C-alpha atoms as one frame of an Amber mdcrd trajectory, in Angstrom:
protein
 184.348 188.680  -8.744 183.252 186.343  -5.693 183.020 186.461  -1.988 183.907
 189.881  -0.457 185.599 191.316  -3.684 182.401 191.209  -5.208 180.444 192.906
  -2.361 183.313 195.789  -2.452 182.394 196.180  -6.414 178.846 196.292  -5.605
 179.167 198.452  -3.173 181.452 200.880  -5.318 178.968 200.540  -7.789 175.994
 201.673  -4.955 178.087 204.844  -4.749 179.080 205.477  -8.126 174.841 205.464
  -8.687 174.661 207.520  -5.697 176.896 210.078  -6.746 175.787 210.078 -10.613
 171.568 210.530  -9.517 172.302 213.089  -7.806 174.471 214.972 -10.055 172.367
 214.132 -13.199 169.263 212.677 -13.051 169.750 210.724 -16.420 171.632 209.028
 -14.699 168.697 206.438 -13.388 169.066 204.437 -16.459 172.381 203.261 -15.336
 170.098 199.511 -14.611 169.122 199.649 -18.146 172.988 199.590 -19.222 173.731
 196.945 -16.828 171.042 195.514 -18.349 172.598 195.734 -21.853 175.551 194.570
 -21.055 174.764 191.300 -19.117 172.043 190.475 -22.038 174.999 190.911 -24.492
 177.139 189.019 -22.510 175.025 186.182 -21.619 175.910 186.039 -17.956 174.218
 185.051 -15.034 170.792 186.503 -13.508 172.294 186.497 -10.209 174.948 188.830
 -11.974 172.096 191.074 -13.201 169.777 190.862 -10.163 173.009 192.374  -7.824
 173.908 195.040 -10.165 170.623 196.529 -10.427 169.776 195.925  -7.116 172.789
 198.298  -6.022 172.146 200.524  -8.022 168.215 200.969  -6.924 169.265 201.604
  -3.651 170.780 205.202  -4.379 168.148 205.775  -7.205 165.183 204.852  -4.737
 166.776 207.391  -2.605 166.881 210.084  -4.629 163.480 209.533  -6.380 162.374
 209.980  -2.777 164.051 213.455  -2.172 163.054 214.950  -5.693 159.406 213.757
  -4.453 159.473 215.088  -1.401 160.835 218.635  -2.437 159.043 218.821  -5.549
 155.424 217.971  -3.495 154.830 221.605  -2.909 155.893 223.415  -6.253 153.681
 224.247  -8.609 153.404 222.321 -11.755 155.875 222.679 -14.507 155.273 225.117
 -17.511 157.282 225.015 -20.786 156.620 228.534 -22.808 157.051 228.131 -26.466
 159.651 231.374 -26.460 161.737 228.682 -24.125 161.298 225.070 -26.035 159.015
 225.371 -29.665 158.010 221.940 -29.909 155.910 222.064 -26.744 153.684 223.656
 -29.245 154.413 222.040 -31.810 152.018 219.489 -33.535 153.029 215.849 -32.884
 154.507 214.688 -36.230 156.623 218.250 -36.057 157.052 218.012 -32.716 158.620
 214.433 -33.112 160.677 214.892 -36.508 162.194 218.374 -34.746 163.492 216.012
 -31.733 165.338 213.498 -34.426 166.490 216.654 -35.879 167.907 217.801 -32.709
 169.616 213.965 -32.405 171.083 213.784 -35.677 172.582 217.703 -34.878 173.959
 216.336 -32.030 175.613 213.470 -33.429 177.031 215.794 -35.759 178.519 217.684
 -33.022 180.349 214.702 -31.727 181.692 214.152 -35.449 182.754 218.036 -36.188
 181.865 220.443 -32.834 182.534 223.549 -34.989 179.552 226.075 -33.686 178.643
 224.759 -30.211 176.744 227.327 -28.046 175.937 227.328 -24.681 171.927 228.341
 -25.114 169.997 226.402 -27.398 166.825 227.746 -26.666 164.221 229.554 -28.644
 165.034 229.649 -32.102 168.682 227.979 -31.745 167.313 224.850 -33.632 164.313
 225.937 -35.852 161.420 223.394 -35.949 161.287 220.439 -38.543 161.022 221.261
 -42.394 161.196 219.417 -45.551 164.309 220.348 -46.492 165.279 219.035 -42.934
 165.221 215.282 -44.743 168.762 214.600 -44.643 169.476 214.741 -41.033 166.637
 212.189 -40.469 168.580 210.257 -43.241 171.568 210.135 -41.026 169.781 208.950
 -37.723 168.881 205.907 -39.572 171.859 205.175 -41.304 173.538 205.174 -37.307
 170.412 203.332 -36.156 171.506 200.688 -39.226 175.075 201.192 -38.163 173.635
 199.843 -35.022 172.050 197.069 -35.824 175.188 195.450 -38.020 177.944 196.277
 -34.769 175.463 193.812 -32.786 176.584 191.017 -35.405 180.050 192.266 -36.416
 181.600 193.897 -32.879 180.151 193.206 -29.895 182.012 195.932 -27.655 181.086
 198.793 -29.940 177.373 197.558 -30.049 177.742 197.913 -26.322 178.828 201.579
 -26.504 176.832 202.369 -29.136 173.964 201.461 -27.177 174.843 202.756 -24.056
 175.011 205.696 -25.886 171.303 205.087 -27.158 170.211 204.327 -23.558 171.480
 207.127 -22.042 170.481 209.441 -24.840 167.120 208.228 -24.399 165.367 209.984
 -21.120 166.227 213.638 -22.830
């Protein structure tokens, strides 16, 4: 778009950001899927430099309010009884959280036991035999790679889905 139409899409887009920050915070790496796609699609900076601009208005904004009502809390505590790999070791720690992301892709294949509290003892830290599901987060990861040379769109979502997935 050009002219006005384009300042109406950007200005869509503003609130769209506005709305998604401060319904879910993950939602700040919307610039990093603009990003994505405009790096993918070879377009124009000035393309880029608009789209993220609008949408660091809204997530300037809200980065402000979480600061200013999170100034006088106390800091954040994660008990082990609430999320085990806090304590953890880091190789355990870091091979649980793949775990948890190739359980979670198999949810999106076959979402046959979902539950609604996956805390303490819902997903059982890393083992050995746990091997298979890091087998399948790099056969996607591969998957990946190939869409980026084969299909362009699907690399697109697939990485959007990365990039989102990313911050949690």
């Amino acid at each position: 778009a050009s002219g006005r139409q384009r300042w109406i899409w950007l200005t869509a887009l503003m609130l769209v950001t506005l709305v998604g920050v401060f319904s879910k915070e993950s939602a700040v790496m919307l610039p990093v899927v603009i990003l994505t796609w405009e790096l993918l699609n070879q377009r124009r900076m000035q393309a880029l430099f608009l789209g993220s601009a609008a949408t660091m208005v809204p997530i300037s904004l809200m980065l402000y309010q979480r600061a200013t009502v999170m100034a006088n809390l106390p800091p954040a505590s994660f008990p082990a009884w609430d999320n085990p790999i806090t304590m953890a070791d880091f190789w355990t720690g870091k091979l649980t959280a793949l775990k948890v992301c190739a359980l979670y892709l198999g949810r999106l294949v076959w979402p046959w036991q979902l539950s609604c509290d996956y805390s303490f003892q819902q997903i059982p830290l890393y083992s050995s035999g746990d091997r298979g599901l890091l087998w399948i987060v790099m056969a996607v990861a591969v998957g990946i790679v190939f869409l980026y040379r084969y299909q362009r769109i699907a690399f697109f979502f697939a990485a959007f889905s990365l990039v989102t997935f990313l911050p949690t």
